[in-house]
Amino acid sequence: MSLYAGLIAHAKQAILRAQATYSGFPVGAALLAKDGSIFTGCNIESSSYGLTLCAERVALAKALSEGVTEFQAIAIATPKPPLCPPCGACRQALWDYAKNIKVVLAAEDEFQIWTLQELLPHAFDEGFLQ
Ligand code: THU
């Protein structure tokens, strides 16, 4: 049983709200703040495909827009394996706002736990803009 079982359960619930008619690939995410609050997200697709929002960035935007800015982990769930790693754009957005959080991938009874730095080594960030 993962330390993150509760967070995974939230991400799995969020799959049910995915708007993924074009890809048929629903994703749920649950972002755990340092204060223990959880913000869920699902992918939201558009008929203009490039406007699609990934589950992870929906969760991140919800948290930031509610004034929550410190995070410890994100769970990303799909209905079935293989486990779904965050796309490159989501890795960057998470690094920008959540730095080296834990990234928990889950599907059915499978899970893996990574650090964001493992998934995005040598990241670009605000440190290069000084
Ligand atoms: N997707 C996510 O929501 N998160 C990821 O990290 C990978 C991809 C969504 C975007 C699109 O709606 C569908 O999965 C297929 O790419």
mmCIF file of C-alpha atoms in Angstrom, residues 11-130:
data_model
loop_
_atom_site.group_PDB
_atom_site.id
_atom_site.type_symbol
_atom_site.label_atom_id
_atom_site.label_comp_id
_atom_site.label_asym_id
_atom_site.label_seq_id
_atom_site.Cartn_x
_atom_site.Cartn_y
_atom_site.Cartn_z
ATOM 1 C CA ALA A 11 -6.781 11.107 -9.064
ATOM 2 C CA LYS A 12 -8.803 8.016 -10.015
ATOM 3 C CA GLN A 13 -12.034 9.836 -9.131
ATOM 4 C CA ALA A 14 -10.979 12.753 -11.326
ATOM 5 C CA ILE A 15 -10.707 10.412 -14.338
ATOM 6 C CA LEU A 16 -14.512 10.238 -14.256
ATOM 7 C CA ARG A 17 -14.730 13.959 -15.063
ATOM 8 C CA ALA A 18 -12.309 13.868 -18.009
ATOM 9 C CA GLN A 19 -13.491 15.485 -21.246
ATOM 10 C CA ALA A 20 -11.571 13.220 -23.589
ATOM 11 C CA THR A 21 -13.952 12.470 -26.453
ATOM 12 C CA TYR A 22 -11.371 13.147 -29.168
ATOM 13 C CA SER A 23 -8.499 11.021 -27.863
ATOM 14 C CA GLY A 24 -10.494 8.518 -25.817
ATOM 15 C CA PHE A 25 -7.650 8.797 -23.268
ATOM 16 C CA PRO A 26 -9.022 10.083 -19.952
ATOM 17 C CA VAL A 27 -6.541 11.249 -17.309
ATOM 18 C CA GLY A 28 -7.059 12.296 -13.688
ATOM 19 C CA ALA A 29 -4.648 14.171 -11.460
ATOM 20 C CA ALA A 30 -4.562 15.108 -7.788
ATOM 21 C CA LEU A 31 -2.098 17.700 -6.515
ATOM 22 C CA LEU A 32 -1.236 17.567 -2.801
ATOM 23 C CA ALA A 33 -0.338 20.908 -1.212
ATOM 24 C CA LYS A 34 2.028 21.219 1.746
ATOM 25 C CA ASP A 35 -0.937 22.173 3.942
ATOM 26 C CA GLY A 36 -2.604 18.842 3.089
ATOM 27 C CA SER A 37 -5.224 20.226 0.717
ATOM 28 C CA ILE A 38 -5.804 18.401 -2.564
ATOM 29 C CA PHE A 39 -6.677 19.889 -5.956
ATOM 30 C CA THR A 40 -7.910 17.535 -8.650
ATOM 31 C CA GLY A 41 -7.782 17.953 -12.413
ATOM 32 C CA CYS A 42 -8.820 16.074 -15.524
ATOM 33 C CA ASN A 43 -7.923 16.505 -19.164
ATOM 34 C CA ILE A 44 -10.242 18.837 -21.052
ATOM 35 C CA GLU A 45 -10.073 18.480 -24.822
ATOM 36 C CA SER A 46 -11.292 20.832 -27.547
ATOM 37 C CA SER A 47 -12.554 20.343 -31.091
ATOM 38 C CA SER A 48 -9.561 22.562 -31.879
ATOM 39 C CA TYR A 49 -7.205 19.870 -30.632
ATOM 40 C CA GLY A 50 -4.289 22.098 -29.681
ATOM 41 C CA LEU A 51 -6.368 23.840 -27.015
ATOM 42 C CA THR A 52 -6.438 20.675 -24.925
ATOM 43 C CA LEU A 53 -5.673 21.081 -21.233
ATOM 44 C CA CYS A 54 -3.830 18.247 -19.496
ATOM 45 C CA ALA A 55 -5.095 16.971 -16.155
ATOM 46 C CA GLU A 56 -1.939 18.015 -14.311
ATOM 47 C CA ARG A 57 -2.050 21.634 -15.440
ATOM 48 C CA VAL A 58 -5.769 21.871 -14.671
ATOM 49 C CA ALA A 59 -5.022 20.769 -11.095
ATOM 50 C CA LEU A 60 -2.086 23.184 -10.863
ATOM 51 C CA ALA A 61 -4.133 26.121 -12.168
ATOM 52 C CA LYS A 62 -6.935 25.373 -9.726
ATOM 53 C CA ALA A 63 -4.517 25.409 -6.788
ATOM 54 C CA LEU A 64 -2.625 28.523 -7.832
ATOM 55 C CA SER A 65 -5.830 30.412 -8.596
ATOM 56 C CA GLU A 66 -7.072 29.599 -5.100
ATOM 57 C CA GLY A 67 -3.882 31.027 -3.587
ATOM 58 C CA VAL A 68 -2.198 27.717 -2.775
ATOM 59 C CA THR A 69 1.447 27.803 -3.865
ATOM 60 C CA GLU A 70 3.369 25.106 -1.962
ATOM 61 C CA PHE A 71 3.138 21.472 -2.978
ATOM 62 C CA GLN A 72 4.448 18.047 -2.017
ATOM 63 C CA ALA A 73 3.161 15.532 -4.573
ATOM 64 C CA ILE A 74 0.971 14.909 -7.598
ATOM 65 C CA ALA A 75 -0.778 11.671 -8.520
ATOM 66 C CA ILE A 76 -1.616 10.983 -12.176
ATOM 67 C CA ALA A 77 -4.105 8.222 -12.949
ATOM 68 C CA THR A 78 -5.347 6.465 -16.051
ATOM 69 C CA PRO A 79 -8.007 3.755 -16.204
ATOM 70 C CA LYS A 80 -5.562 1.024 -17.225
ATOM 71 C CA PRO A 81 -1.810 0.428 -17.448
ATOM 72 C CA PRO A 82 0.604 1.374 -18.914
ATOM 73 C CA LEU A 83 1.217 4.067 -16.318
ATOM 74 C CA CYS A 84 0.945 7.568 -17.819
ATOM 75 C CA PRO A 85 3.899 9.875 -17.187
ATOM 76 C CA PRO A 86 3.324 13.644 -17.405
ATOM 77 C CA CYS A 87 3.950 15.207 -20.812
ATOM 78 C CA GLY A 88 6.891 17.541 -21.310
ATOM 79 C CA ALA A 89 4.821 20.710 -20.967
ATOM 80 C CA CYS A 90 3.353 19.530 -17.659
ATOM 81 C CA ARG A 91 6.799 18.598 -16.343
ATOM 82 C CA GLN A 92 7.959 22.158 -17.034
ATOM 83 C CA ALA A 93 4.856 23.789 -15.514
ATOM 84 C CA LEU A 94 5.126 21.613 -12.409
ATOM 85 C CA TRP A 95 8.831 22.411 -12.064
ATOM 86 C CA ASP A 96 8.099 26.124 -12.344
ATOM 87 C CA TYR A 97 5.493 26.102 -9.590
ATOM 88 C CA ALA A 98 6.070 22.994 -7.495
ATOM 89 C CA LYS A 99 9.800 22.241 -7.970
ATOM 90 C CA ASN A 100 10.981 18.780 -6.945
ATOM 91 C CA ILE A 101 7.691 17.205 -5.838
ATOM 92 C CA LYS A 102 6.939 13.499 -5.836
ATOM 93 C CA VAL A 103 5.138 12.265 -8.957
ATOM 94 C CA VAL A 104 2.945 9.212 -8.385
ATOM 95 C CA LEU A 105 1.744 7.328 -11.473
ATOM 96 C CA ALA A 106 -1.202 4.973 -10.978
ATOM 97 C CA ALA A 107 -3.465 2.660 -12.942
ATOM 98 C CA GLU A 108 -5.561 -0.139 -11.462
ATOM 99 C CA ASP A 109 -3.318 -1.698 -8.781
ATOM 100 C CA GLU A 110 -0.028 -0.569 -10.351
ATOM 101 C CA PHE A 111 1.880 2.494 -9.213
ATOM 102 C CA GLN A 112 5.315 4.093 -9.424
ATOM 103 C CA ILE A 113 6.759 6.986 -7.443
ATOM 104 C CA TRP A 114 9.268 9.347 -9.077
ATOM 105 C CA THR A 115 10.671 12.731 -8.218
ATOM 106 C CA LEU A 116 9.994 15.481 -10.730
ATOM 107 C CA GLN A 117 13.749 15.977 -11.061
ATOM 108 C CA GLU A 118 14.110 12.373 -12.202
ATOM 109 C CA LEU A 119 11.519 13.041 -14.911
ATOM 110 C CA LEU A 120 12.913 16.466 -15.835
ATOM 111 C CA PRO A 121 16.680 16.542 -15.258
ATOM 112 C CA HIS A 122 18.611 19.753 -16.052
ATOM 113 C CA ALA A 123 15.399 21.796 -15.981
ATOM 114 C CA PHE A 124 15.167 25.347 -17.224
ATOM 115 C CA ASP A 125 13.642 27.663 -14.656
ATOM 116 C CA GLU A 126 13.573 31.198 -13.322
ATOM 117 C CA GLY A 127 17.160 30.861 -12.102
ATOM 118 C CA PHE A 128 18.340 31.355 -15.691
ATOM 119 C CA LEU A 129 16.423 34.616 -16.018
ATOM 120 C CA GLN A 130 18.380 36.525 -13.337
#
